[in-house]
Amino acid sequence: MPDGHVLCSRVRQRSCREHTRQKCSSMWFVAGRPKKTNSGFAPLESAVMDAVWAAGDPVSVREVLDALNARRGEPLAYTTVMTVMNRLATKGVLNRRGERRSYVYEATATDAAGIAVRDVIRTYGDAAVAHFVDEARADPGVRRRLRALLAEDR
Amino acid sequence: MRLDSANRSFLAFTGVALLLGAYVLCGAVGGVLVPLLLARVSNGGLAGLLGDGGSLLPLLLFVVVVAGGVALATFSLTQQALASYRLARRVRGLARALPDQLARTAMQAGLRGRVVLVDAPESFSFVYGALTPRVAISRGLVEDISGGELRAVLEHERYHVCNLDPLKMVLMQALSAALFFLPALDVLRARYEAARELAADRRAVAVCGRRPLVGALLKVVRGPEWSELEVAAAIGGPELLHVRVAQLETGRQPKLATLSITHATISLLGATLLVATFLASVSSFGGPAAVRVATGTGILAANLLGGFSCAAPFAGAGLLAYWLLARRASNPLESGSLRRS
């Protein structure tokens, strides 16, 4: 019996309602209930992000799938990786470009910490008194004035 | 002790909100309407509520506005408490040991035990935690700025820590939600938000001079790579930077936002409607004479007495709690107390 069936049976035993909610989709079969990592990603999302970061350039679903399957005993399905990447794009973690059937994806932050911080600020920003972070997108005029102040103080 | 403009705005905001809240909840509802309704019910049963051709509509309107305000404030408080807890948890998840220079500078700035180094390549710092404020500073910022600039950033943040700004924001947002019909309060909140940044900058300049603060600001304000983070962090806004730079240029606090005629008119209208629905409710249940019978005193005296007896203990307890929290915030924390917050 595949691992997924065992996991699903355990879930069923624990809570029927939770089992129904999870619906034992193909991804759940493979991984059970994904446990979020410190960066806030589920394990498969985290693996996909690692593959995208390792590639450096924009990548297609097929390229990510090949990179992931090269390291796995049990290969992932194309649709599983596509679903995860689409979800990451919806979350704003990946940027999707191109046309239908030839989409390429790239990460919107340089590493997991960057995404986690952005997620924190986006979600809980109101709970922080943020100062320097607010000012990130200043117009060139402000930067010019700041440089002039620095020059004055030299 | 002379209050700065941030604290004057905060005091004005909370003063108005507390008085209004007390007079509406304790004065109008607790001191007048509840005794009036109880007297009607005790005299004529539930049917007595509609006796004498009285209408329940004004009362319903009044209750909807007041209960809506209370519900919105409760929702806001809950959301903020939850967000604050999750933020602290996520910051802890990304926390790294402080390098020597950061630990030393934090100690010099009086922030021992309150600085958390966040393992992120971006440059930012912020204060979080309503009751135990802490400073989160990113690895990117620490690596990018000089020792003097780091001190300026921490002195800026120390103002927010000692001033309990995260707690004040929580209170102001909840009170704004409760008094949604008074947009004039939003102007006071905007004044407070701008003034606290200006005051924090003044503190940093007073301790470190202007150059380190300008240098730190310039390093943060730099690039297109920040655009997404900036959009995400919709607190304050880029316009605040203009005001801060203007203060650094002139050495004086720029003019802050003032109450617009639109805000004043809408607020006046909102307050008038609330009072009108209250008076109409009283009128539909027998008017001032019925209030005198139910409370043993006039409508004005019952309202004032109820409101004052409610506002005074709240104000007293609030001031005492603030004094205790502010005293605690101005002291360093024991090292390693991060997990207890």
PDB file of N, CA, C and O in Angstrom, chain A residues 38-39 108 110-111 113-114 116-121 124-125 127-139 142-143 145-147 149-150 152-154, chain B residues 84 86-87 90 93 119-122 124-127 156-157 160 166 196-197 210-211 214 217-218 220-222 226 228 230 233 235 237 241-242 244 246 249:
ATOM      1  N   ASN A  38       9.868  26.991   8.721  1.00  0.00           N
ATOM      2  CA  ASN A  38      10.082  28.309   9.336  1.00  0.00           C
ATOM      3  C   ASN A  38       9.780  29.446   8.380  1.00  0.00           C
ATOM      4  O   ASN A  38       9.363  30.516   8.772  1.00  0.00           O
ATOM      5  N   SER A  39      10.033  29.186   7.076  1.00  0.00           N
ATOM      6  CA  SER A  39       9.804  30.246   6.097  1.00  0.00           C
ATOM      7  C   SER A  39       8.327  30.378   5.768  1.00  0.00           C
ATOM      8  O   SER A  39       7.943  31.275   5.036  1.00  0.00           O
ATOM      9  N   THR A 108      10.202  36.163  -6.520  1.00  0.00           N
ATOM     10  CA  THR A 108      10.117  37.612  -6.306  1.00  0.00           C
ATOM     11  C   THR A 108      11.013  38.068  -5.166  1.00  0.00           C
ATOM     12  O   THR A 108      11.068  39.253  -4.871  1.00  0.00           O
ATOM     13  N   THR A 110      14.936  37.092  -2.968  1.00  0.00           N
ATOM     14  CA  THR A 110      16.198  36.380  -3.199  1.00  0.00           C
ATOM     15  C   THR A 110      16.337  35.115  -2.359  1.00  0.00           C
ATOM     16  O   THR A 110      17.109  34.243  -2.696  1.00  0.00           O
ATOM     17  N   ASP A 111      15.637  35.029  -1.247  1.00  0.00           N
ATOM     18  CA  ASP A 111      15.712  33.800  -0.455  1.00  0.00           C
ATOM     19  C   ASP A 111      14.470  33.650   0.426  1.00  0.00           C
ATOM     20  O   ASP A 111      13.594  34.515   0.434  1.00  0.00           O
ATOM     21  N   ALA A 113      14.134  33.792   3.609  1.00  0.00           N
ATOM     22  CA  ALA A 113      13.993  34.791   4.666  1.00  0.00           C
ATOM     23  C   ALA A 113      13.347  36.056   4.120  1.00  0.00           C
ATOM     24  O   ALA A 113      12.488  36.663   4.765  1.00  0.00           O
ATOM     25  N   GLY A 114      13.759  36.438   2.915  1.00  0.00           N
ATOM     26  CA  GLY A 114      13.183  37.642   2.301  1.00  0.00           C
ATOM     27  C   GLY A 114      11.686  37.496   2.123  1.00  0.00           C
ATOM     28  O   GLY A 114      10.916  38.406   2.415  1.00  0.00           O
ATOM     29  N   ALA A 116       9.741  35.383   3.785  1.00  0.00           N
ATOM     30  CA  ALA A 116       9.100  35.283   5.098  1.00  0.00           C
ATOM     31  C   ALA A 116       8.905  36.680   5.696  1.00  0.00           C
ATOM     32  O   ALA A 116       7.841  36.994   6.234  1.00  0.00           O
ATOM     33  N   VAL A 117       9.929  37.518   5.555  1.00  0.00           N
ATOM     34  CA  VAL A 117       9.818  38.874   6.109  1.00  0.00           C
ATOM     35  C   VAL A 117       8.723  39.652   5.388  1.00  0.00           C
ATOM     36  O   VAL A 117       7.895  40.323   6.004  1.00  0.00           O
ATOM     37  N   ARG A 118       8.718  39.529   4.065  1.00  0.00           N
ATOM     38  CA  ARG A 118       7.699  40.254   3.315  1.00  0.00           C
ATOM     39  C   ARG A 118       6.299  39.766   3.696  1.00  0.00           C
ATOM     40  O   ARG A 118       5.377  40.552   3.857  1.00  0.00           O
ATOM     41  N   ASP A 119       6.195  38.460   3.886  1.00  0.00           N
ATOM     42  CA  ASP A 119       4.920  37.874   4.285  1.00  0.00           C
ATOM     43  C   ASP A 119       4.492  38.411   5.653  1.00  0.00           C
ATOM     44  O   ASP A 119       3.333  38.764   5.871  1.00  0.00           O
ATOM     45  N   VAL A 120       5.475  38.476   6.560  1.00  0.00           N
ATOM     46  CA  VAL A 120       5.187  38.976   7.905  1.00  0.00           C
ATOM     47  C   VAL A 120       4.685  40.412   7.832  1.00  0.00           C
ATOM     48  O   VAL A 120       3.667  40.772   8.427  1.00  0.00           O
ATOM     49  N   ILE A 121       5.403  41.212   7.070  1.00  0.00           N
ATOM     50  CA  ILE A 121       5.043  42.630   7.027  1.00  0.00           C
ATOM     51  C   ILE A 121       3.711  42.831   6.311  1.00  0.00           C
ATOM     52  O   ILE A 121       2.886  43.633   6.721  1.00  0.00           O
ATOM     53  N   TYR A 124       1.095  41.161   8.918  1.00  0.00           N
ATOM     54  CA  TYR A 124       0.985  41.696  10.277  1.00  0.00           C
ATOM     55  C   TYR A 124       1.551  43.106  10.390  1.00  0.00           C
ATOM     56  O   TYR A 124       1.886  43.555  11.481  1.00  0.00           O
ATOM     57  N   GLY A 125       1.717  43.759   9.260  1.00  0.00           N
ATOM     58  CA  GLY A 125       2.379  45.070   9.262  1.00  0.00           C
ATOM     59  C   GLY A 125       1.761  46.045  10.255  1.00  0.00           C
ATOM     60  O   GLY A 125       2.461  46.827  10.875  1.00  0.00           O
ATOM     61  N   ALA A 127       0.739  45.518  13.065  1.00  0.00           N
ATOM     62  CA  ALA A 127       1.136  45.263  14.447  1.00  0.00           C
ATOM     63  C   ALA A 127       2.532  45.791  14.737  1.00  0.00           C
ATOM     64  O   ALA A 127       2.995  45.741  15.857  1.00  0.00           O
ATOM     65  N   ALA A 128       3.189  46.285  13.723  1.00  0.00           N
ATOM     66  CA  ALA A 128       4.544  46.805  13.929  1.00  0.00           C
ATOM     67  C   ALA A 128       4.554  48.303  13.676  1.00  0.00           C
ATOM     68  O   ALA A 128       3.824  48.804  12.844  1.00  0.00           O
ATOM     69  N   VAL A 129       5.367  48.997  14.426  1.00  0.00           N
ATOM     70  CA  VAL A 129       5.572  50.404  14.137  1.00  0.00           C
ATOM     71  C   VAL A 129       6.791  50.429  13.217  1.00  0.00           C
ATOM     72  O   VAL A 129       7.914  50.356  13.672  1.00  0.00           O
ATOM     73  N   ALA A 130       6.535  50.428  11.917  1.00  0.00           N
ATOM     74  CA  ALA A 130       7.648  50.340  10.968  1.00  0.00           C
ATOM     75  C   ALA A 130       8.050  51.735  10.516  1.00  0.00           C
ATOM     76  O   ALA A 130       7.201  52.574  10.303  1.00  0.00           O
ATOM     77  N   HIS A 131       9.317  51.955  10.409  1.00  0.00           N
ATOM     78  CA  HIS A 131       9.754  53.301  10.040  1.00  0.00           C
ATOM     79  C   HIS A 131      10.600  53.274   8.809  1.00  0.00           C
ATOM     80  O   HIS A 131      10.210  53.732   7.768  1.00  0.00           O
ATOM     81  N   PHE A 132      11.778  52.661   8.957  1.00  0.00           N
ATOM     82  CA  PHE A 132      12.688  52.688   7.825  1.00  0.00           C
ATOM     83  C   PHE A 132      12.113  51.919   6.653  1.00  0.00           C
ATOM     84  O   PHE A 132      12.307  52.265   5.523  1.00  0.00           O
ATOM     85  N   VAL A 133      11.391  50.867   6.979  1.00  0.00           N
ATOM     86  CA  VAL A 133      10.838  50.044   5.927  1.00  0.00           C
ATOM     87  C   VAL A 133       9.805  50.795   5.086  1.00  0.00           C
ATOM     88  O   VAL A 133       9.668  50.556   3.903  1.00  0.00           O
ATOM     89  N   ASP A 134       9.127  51.725   5.698  1.00  0.00           N
ATOM     90  CA  ASP A 134       8.106  52.487   4.946  1.00  0.00           C
ATOM     91  C   ASP A 134       8.691  53.277   3.809  1.00  0.00           C
ATOM     92  O   ASP A 134       8.027  53.569   2.844  1.00  0.00           O
ATOM     93  N   GLU A 135       9.893  53.674   4.032  1.00  0.00           N
ATOM     94  CA  GLU A 135      10.412  54.724   3.175  1.00  0.00           C
ATOM     95  C   GLU A 135      11.108  54.184   1.941  1.00  0.00           C
ATOM     96  O   GLU A 135      11.788  54.894   1.234  1.00  0.00           O
ATOM     97  N   ALA A 136      10.918  52.879   1.736  1.00  0.00           N
ATOM     98  CA  ALA A 136      11.717  52.225   0.715  1.00  0.00           C
ATOM     99  C   ALA A 136      11.631  52.874  -0.659  1.00  0.00           C
ATOM    100  O   ALA A 136      12.648  53.062  -1.293  1.00  0.00           O
ATOM    101  N   ARG A 137      10.417  53.150  -1.098  1.00  0.00           N
ATOM    102  CA  ARG A 137      10.332  53.647  -2.470  1.00  0.00           C
ATOM    103  C   ARG A 137      10.249  55.158  -2.472  1.00  0.00           C
ATOM    104  O   ARG A 137       9.209  55.735  -2.731  1.00  0.00           O
ATOM    105  N   ALA A 138      11.317  55.789  -2.128  1.00  0.00           N
ATOM    106  CA  ALA A 138      11.319  57.239  -2.134  1.00  0.00           C
ATOM    107  C   ALA A 138      11.603  57.712  -3.550  1.00  0.00           C
ATOM    108  O   ALA A 138      12.256  57.041  -4.321  1.00  0.00           O
ATOM    109  N   ASP A 139      11.089  58.900  -3.866  1.00  0.00           N
ATOM    110  CA  ASP A 139      11.374  59.380  -5.214  1.00  0.00           C
ATOM    111  C   ASP A 139      12.809  59.903  -5.263  1.00  0.00           C
ATOM    112  O   ASP A 139      13.435  60.159  -4.239  1.00  0.00           O
ATOM    113  N   VAL A 142      13.882  62.904  -3.087  1.00  0.00           N
ATOM    114  CA  VAL A 142      14.186  62.709  -1.664  1.00  0.00           C
ATOM    115  C   VAL A 142      15.612  62.209  -1.503  1.00  0.00           C
ATOM    116  O   VAL A 142      16.360  62.654  -0.627  1.00  0.00           O
ATOM    117  N   ARG A 143      16.001  61.292  -2.359  1.00  0.00           N
ATOM    118  CA  ARG A 143      17.381  60.779  -2.261  1.00  0.00           C
ATOM    119  C   ARG A 143      18.383  61.897  -2.521  1.00  0.00           C
ATOM    120  O   ARG A 143      19.420  61.981  -1.872  1.00  0.00           O
ATOM    121  N   ARG A 145      17.906  65.034  -1.907  1.00  0.00           N
ATOM    122  CA  ARG A 145      17.941  65.925  -0.718  1.00  0.00           C
ATOM    123  C   ARG A 145      18.761  65.280   0.394  1.00  0.00           C
ATOM    124  O   ARG A 145      19.507  65.963   1.093  1.00  0.00           O
ATOM    125  N   LEU A 146      18.616  63.971   0.546  1.00  0.00           N
ATOM    126  CA  LEU A 146      19.399  63.295   1.590  1.00  0.00           C
ATOM    127  C   LEU A 146      20.895  63.362   1.275  1.00  0.00           C
ATOM    128  O   LEU A 146      21.728  63.589   2.156  1.00  0.00           O
ATOM    129  N   ARG A 147      21.229  63.196   0.004  1.00  0.00           N
ATOM    130  CA  ARG A 147      22.657  63.277  -0.366  1.00  0.00           C
ATOM    131  C   ARG A 147      23.182  64.682  -0.123  1.00  0.00           C
ATOM    132  O   ARG A 147      24.313  64.858   0.314  1.00  0.00           O
ATOM    133  N   LEU A 149      22.186  66.696   2.162  1.00  0.00           N
ATOM    134  CA  LEU A 149      22.374  66.836   3.605  1.00  0.00           C
ATOM    135  C   LEU A 149      23.683  66.186   4.030  1.00  0.00           C
ATOM    136  O   LEU A 149      24.423  66.718   4.867  1.00  0.00           O
ATOM    137  N   LEU A 150      23.957  65.030   3.465  1.00  0.00           N
ATOM    138  CA  LEU A 150      25.219  64.340   3.798  1.00  0.00           C
ATOM    139  C   LEU A 150      26.406  65.204   3.376  1.00  0.00           C
ATOM    140  O   LEU A 150      27.388  65.319   4.133  1.00  0.00           O
ATOM    141  N   GLU A 152      26.485  68.401   3.091  1.00  0.00           N
ATOM    142  CA  GLU A 152      26.564  69.570   3.999  1.00  0.00           C
ATOM    143  C   GLU A 152      27.309  69.215   5.281  1.00  0.00           C
ATOM    144  O   GLU A 152      28.064  70.031   5.827  1.00  0.00           O
ATOM    145  N   ASP A 153      27.067  67.998   5.768  1.00  0.00           N
ATOM    146  CA  ASP A 153      27.634  67.600   7.055  1.00  0.00           C
ATOM    147  C   ASP A 153      29.072  67.107   6.945  1.00  0.00           C
ATOM    148  O   ASP A 153      29.673  66.726   7.940  1.00  0.00           O
ATOM    149  N   ARG A 154      29.590  67.039   5.716  1.00  0.00           N
ATOM    150  CA  ARG A 154      30.968  66.527   5.581  1.00  0.00           C
ATOM    151  C   ARG A 154      31.962  67.493   6.182  1.00  0.00           C
ATOM    152  O   ARG A 154      31.798  68.665   6.130  1.00  0.00           O
TER     153      ARG A 154
ATOM    154  N   SER B  84      -0.251  40.754  16.334  1.00  0.00           N
ATOM    155  CA  SER B  84       0.921  41.048  17.149  1.00  0.00           C
ATOM    156  C   SER B  84       1.585  39.751  17.615  1.00  0.00           C
ATOM    157  O   SER B  84       2.815  39.609  17.564  1.00  0.00           O
ATOM    158  N   ARG B  86       1.330  36.785  16.158  1.00  0.00           N
ATOM    159  CA  ARG B  86       1.918  36.082  15.018  1.00  0.00           C
ATOM    160  C   ARG B  86       3.188  36.759  14.540  1.00  0.00           C
ATOM    161  O   ARG B  86       4.158  36.102  14.164  1.00  0.00           O
ATOM    162  N   LEU B  87       3.170  38.084  14.560  1.00  0.00           N
ATOM    163  CA  LEU B  87       4.376  38.816  14.152  1.00  0.00           C
ATOM    164  C   LEU B  87       5.541  38.460  15.068  1.00  0.00           C
ATOM    165  O   LEU B  87       6.643  38.162  14.600  1.00  0.00           O
ATOM    166  N   ARG B  90       6.769  35.011  14.293  1.00  0.00           N
ATOM    167  CA  ARG B  90       7.539  34.920  13.051  1.00  0.00           C
ATOM    168  C   ARG B  90       8.903  35.578  13.202  1.00  0.00           C
ATOM    169  O   ARG B  90       9.900  35.080  12.669  1.00  0.00           O
ATOM    170  N   GLY B  93      11.071  33.241  14.866  1.00  0.00           N
ATOM    171  CA  GLY B  93      11.493  32.168  13.960  1.00  0.00           C
ATOM    172  C   GLY B  93      12.666  32.569  13.091  1.00  0.00           C
ATOM    173  O   GLY B  93      13.453  31.741  12.673  1.00  0.00           O
ATOM    174  N   ASP B 119      17.062  37.448  10.354  1.00  0.00           N
ATOM    175  CA  ASP B 119      17.914  36.961   9.279  1.00  0.00           C
ATOM    176  C   ASP B 119      17.251  37.217   7.932  1.00  0.00           C
ATOM    177  O   ASP B 119      16.574  36.355   7.374  1.00  0.00           O
ATOM    178  N   ALA B 120      17.415  38.421   7.414  1.00  0.00           N
ATOM    179  CA  ALA B 120      16.828  38.783   6.127  1.00  0.00           C
ATOM    180  C   ALA B 120      17.798  39.700   5.391  1.00  0.00           C
ATOM    181  O   ALA B 120      18.426  40.560   6.014  1.00  0.00           O
ATOM    182  N   PRO B 121      17.921  39.517   4.078  1.00  0.00           N
ATOM    183  CA  PRO B 121      18.891  40.326   3.342  1.00  0.00           C
ATOM    184  C   PRO B 121      18.445  41.777   3.137  1.00  0.00           C
ATOM    185  O   PRO B 121      19.258  42.641   2.848  1.00  0.00           O
ATOM    186  N   GLU B 122      17.141  42.036   3.264  1.00  0.00           N
ATOM    187  CA  GLU B 122      16.656  43.402   3.049  1.00  0.00           C
ATOM    188  C   GLU B 122      17.061  44.308   4.208  1.00  0.00           C
ATOM    189  O   GLU B 122      17.487  43.837   5.256  1.00  0.00           O
ATOM    190  N   PHE B 124      15.793  46.835   6.939  1.00  0.00           N
ATOM    191  CA  PHE B 124      14.629  47.410   7.620  1.00  0.00           C
ATOM    192  C   PHE B 124      14.818  47.290   9.122  1.00  0.00           C
ATOM    193  O   PHE B 124      15.657  46.516   9.614  1.00  0.00           O
ATOM    194  N   SER B 125      14.034  48.053   9.821  1.00  0.00           N
ATOM    195  CA  SER B 125      13.928  47.877  11.273  1.00  0.00           C
ATOM    196  C   SER B 125      12.545  48.335  11.687  1.00  0.00           C
ATOM    197  O   SER B 125      11.972  49.225  11.058  1.00  0.00           O
ATOM    198  N   PHE B 126      12.012  47.709  12.679  1.00  0.00           N
ATOM    199  CA  PHE B 126      10.704  48.150  13.189  1.00  0.00           C
ATOM    200  C   PHE B 126      10.551  47.734  14.636  1.00  0.00           C
ATOM    201  O   PHE B 126      11.301  46.886  15.148  1.00  0.00           O
ATOM    202  N   VAL B 127       9.599  48.371  15.294  1.00  0.00           N
ATOM    203  CA  VAL B 127       9.312  48.055  16.693  1.00  0.00           C
ATOM    204  C   VAL B 127       8.001  47.290  16.734  1.00  0.00           C
ATOM    205  O   VAL B 127       7.063  47.633  16.014  1.00  0.00           O
ATOM    206  N   HIS B 156      16.589  56.031  17.281  1.00  0.00           N
ATOM    207  CA  HIS B 156      15.268  56.313  16.701  1.00  0.00           C
ATOM    208  C   HIS B 156      14.246  55.292  17.238  1.00  0.00           C
ATOM    209  O   HIS B 156      13.164  55.656  17.701  1.00  0.00           O
ATOM    210  N   GLU B 157      14.628  54.041  17.203  1.00  0.00           N
ATOM    211  CA  GLU B 157      13.707  52.994  17.654  1.00  0.00           C
ATOM    212  C   GLU B 157      13.470  53.067  19.166  1.00  0.00           C
ATOM    213  O   GLU B 157      12.405  52.710  19.640  1.00  0.00           O
ATOM    214  N   HIS B 160      10.481  54.957  20.080  1.00  0.00           N
ATOM    215  CA  HIS B 160       9.216  54.222  19.927  1.00  0.00           C
ATOM    216  C   HIS B 160       9.018  53.223  21.058  1.00  0.00           C
ATOM    217  O   HIS B 160       7.892  52.986  21.493  1.00  0.00           O
ATOM    218  N   PRO B 166       3.786  50.987  19.767  1.00  0.00           N
ATOM    219  CA  PRO B 166       2.924  49.893  19.289  1.00  0.00           C
ATOM    220  C   PRO B 166       1.607  49.802  20.077  1.00  0.00           C
ATOM    221  O   PRO B 166       0.544  49.578  19.495  1.00  0.00           O
ATOM    222  N   ARG B 196       5.304  61.170  15.745  1.00  0.00           N
ATOM    223  CA  ARG B 196       6.159  60.230  16.488  1.00  0.00           C
ATOM    224  C   ARG B 196       7.432  59.918  15.703  1.00  0.00           C
ATOM    225  O   ARG B 196       8.503  59.729  16.285  1.00  0.00           O
ATOM    226  N   GLU B 197       7.331  59.858  14.363  1.00  0.00           N
ATOM    227  CA  GLU B 197       8.539  59.633  13.562  1.00  0.00           C
ATOM    228  C   GLU B 197       9.472  60.833  13.650  1.00  0.00           C
ATOM    229  O   GLU B 197      10.688  60.682  13.741  1.00  0.00           O
ATOM    230  N   ARG B 210      23.248  64.680  13.007  1.00  0.00           N
ATOM    231  CA  ARG B 210      22.371  64.500  11.844  1.00  0.00           C
ATOM    232  C   ARG B 210      22.925  63.500  10.826  1.00  0.00           C
ATOM    233  O   ARG B 210      22.194  62.726  10.235  1.00  0.00           O
ATOM    234  N   ARG B 211      24.232  63.531  10.653  1.00  0.00           N
ATOM    235  CA  ARG B 211      24.848  62.740   9.579  1.00  0.00           C
ATOM    236  C   ARG B 211      24.551  61.227   9.663  1.00  0.00           C
ATOM    237  O   ARG B 211      24.164  60.623   8.652  1.00  0.00           O
ATOM    238  N   VAL B 214      20.930  60.587   8.561  1.00  0.00           N
ATOM    239  CA  VAL B 214      20.759  60.804   7.121  1.00  0.00           C
ATOM    240  C   VAL B 214      21.395  59.641   6.350  1.00  0.00           C
ATOM    241  O   VAL B 214      20.816  59.124   5.394  1.00  0.00           O
ATOM    242  N   LEU B 217      19.176  56.597   6.576  1.00  0.00           N
ATOM    243  CA  LEU B 217      17.975  56.761   5.751  1.00  0.00           C
ATOM    244  C   LEU B 217      18.312  56.571   4.277  1.00  0.00           C
ATOM    245  O   LEU B 217      17.583  55.896   3.546  1.00  0.00           O
ATOM    246  N   LEU B 218      19.423  57.138   3.878  1.00  0.00           N
ATOM    247  CA  LEU B 218      19.811  57.050   2.471  1.00  0.00           C
ATOM    248  C   LEU B 218      20.066  55.598   2.062  1.00  0.00           C
ATOM    249  O   LEU B 218      19.756  55.197   0.940  1.00  0.00           O
ATOM    250  N   VAL B 220      18.644  52.978   3.304  1.00  0.00           N
ATOM    251  CA  VAL B 220      17.385  52.229   3.247  1.00  0.00           C
ATOM    252  C   VAL B 220      16.581  52.625   2.012  1.00  0.00           C
ATOM    253  O   VAL B 220      15.970  51.802   1.340  1.00  0.00           O
ATOM    254  N   VAL B 221      16.634  53.932   1.731  1.00  0.00           N
ATOM    255  CA  VAL B 221      15.843  54.474   0.625  1.00  0.00           C
ATOM    256  C   VAL B 221      16.634  54.314  -0.635  1.00  0.00           C
ATOM    257  O   VAL B 221      17.333  55.208  -1.039  1.00  0.00           O
ATOM    258  N   ARG B 222      16.557  53.192  -1.254  1.00  0.00           N
ATOM    259  CA  ARG B 222      17.414  53.144  -2.408  1.00  0.00           C
ATOM    260  C   ARG B 222      16.874  52.442  -3.617  1.00  0.00           C
ATOM    261  O   ARG B 222      17.088  52.870  -4.700  1.00  0.00           O
ATOM    262  N   TRP B 226      13.274  47.244  -3.606  1.00  0.00           N
ATOM    263  CA  TRP B 226      12.473  47.423  -2.405  1.00  0.00           C
ATOM    264  C   TRP B 226      10.995  47.604  -2.706  1.00  0.00           C
ATOM    265  O   TRP B 226      10.193  47.604  -1.801  1.00  0.00           O
ATOM    266  N   GLU B 228       8.492  46.027  -3.855  1.00  0.00           N
ATOM    267  CA  GLU B 228       7.440  45.109  -3.409  1.00  0.00           C
ATOM    268  C   GLU B 228       7.260  45.131  -1.907  1.00  0.00           C
ATOM    269  O   GLU B 228       6.154  45.109  -1.399  1.00  0.00           O
ATOM    270  N   GLU B 230       7.908  47.558  -0.063  1.00  0.00           N
ATOM    271  CA  GLU B 230       7.313  48.845   0.306  1.00  0.00           C
ATOM    272  C   GLU B 230       5.803  48.794   0.132  1.00  0.00           C
ATOM    273  O   GLU B 230       5.056  49.276   0.957  1.00  0.00           O
ATOM    274  N   ALA B 233       4.347  46.943   3.005  1.00  0.00           N
ATOM    275  CA  ALA B 233       4.362  47.627   4.297  1.00  0.00           C
ATOM    276  C   ALA B 233       3.663  48.967   4.178  1.00  0.00           C
ATOM    277  O   ALA B 233       4.291  49.996   4.057  1.00  0.00           O
ATOM    278  N   ILE B 235       2.396  51.046   6.013  1.00  0.00           N
ATOM    279  CA  ILE B 235       2.253  51.799   7.264  1.00  0.00           C
ATOM    280  C   ILE B 235       2.917  53.137   7.013  1.00  0.00           C
ATOM    281  O   ILE B 235       4.040  53.185   6.566  1.00  0.00           O
ATOM    282  N   GLY B 237       3.828  55.914   4.956  1.00  0.00           N
ATOM    283  CA  GLY B 237       3.813  56.055   3.516  1.00  0.00           C
ATOM    284  C   GLY B 237       4.968  56.903   3.073  1.00  0.00           C
ATOM    285  O   GLY B 237       5.598  57.565   3.885  1.00  0.00           O
ATOM    286  N   LEU B 241       8.319  60.476   4.488  1.00  0.00           N
ATOM    287  CA  LEU B 241       9.754  60.692   4.324  1.00  0.00           C
ATOM    288  C   LEU B 241      10.038  62.148   3.954  1.00  0.00           C
ATOM    289  O   LEU B 241      11.024  62.731   4.412  1.00  0.00           O
ATOM    290  N   HIS B 242       9.177  62.740   3.146  1.00  0.00           N
ATOM    291  CA  HIS B 242       9.372  64.158   2.786  1.00  0.00           C
ATOM    292  C   HIS B 242       9.372  65.015   4.041  1.00  0.00           C
ATOM    293  O   HIS B 242      10.175  65.931   4.184  1.00  0.00           O
ATOM    294  N   ARG B 244      10.042  64.072   7.087  1.00  0.00           N
ATOM    295  CA  ARG B 244      11.225  63.781   7.907  1.00  0.00           C
ATOM    296  C   ARG B 244      12.462  64.463   7.332  1.00  0.00           C
ATOM    297  O   ARG B 244      13.277  65.010   8.072  1.00  0.00           O
ATOM    298  N   ALA B 246      12.425  67.126   5.509  1.00  0.00           N
ATOM    299  CA  ALA B 246      12.251  68.570   5.728  1.00  0.00           C
ATOM    300  C   ALA B 246      12.700  68.946   7.137  1.00  0.00           C
ATOM    301  O   ALA B 246      13.340  69.982   7.335  1.00  0.00           O
ATOM    302  N   GLU B 249      16.391  69.011   7.240  1.00  0.00           N
ATOM    303  CA  GLU B 249      16.946  70.159   6.510  1.00  0.00           C
ATOM    304  C   GLU B 249      16.857  71.443   7.324  1.00  0.00           C
ATOM    305  O   GLU B 249      17.789  72.236   7.368  1.00  0.00           O
TER     306      GLU B 249
END
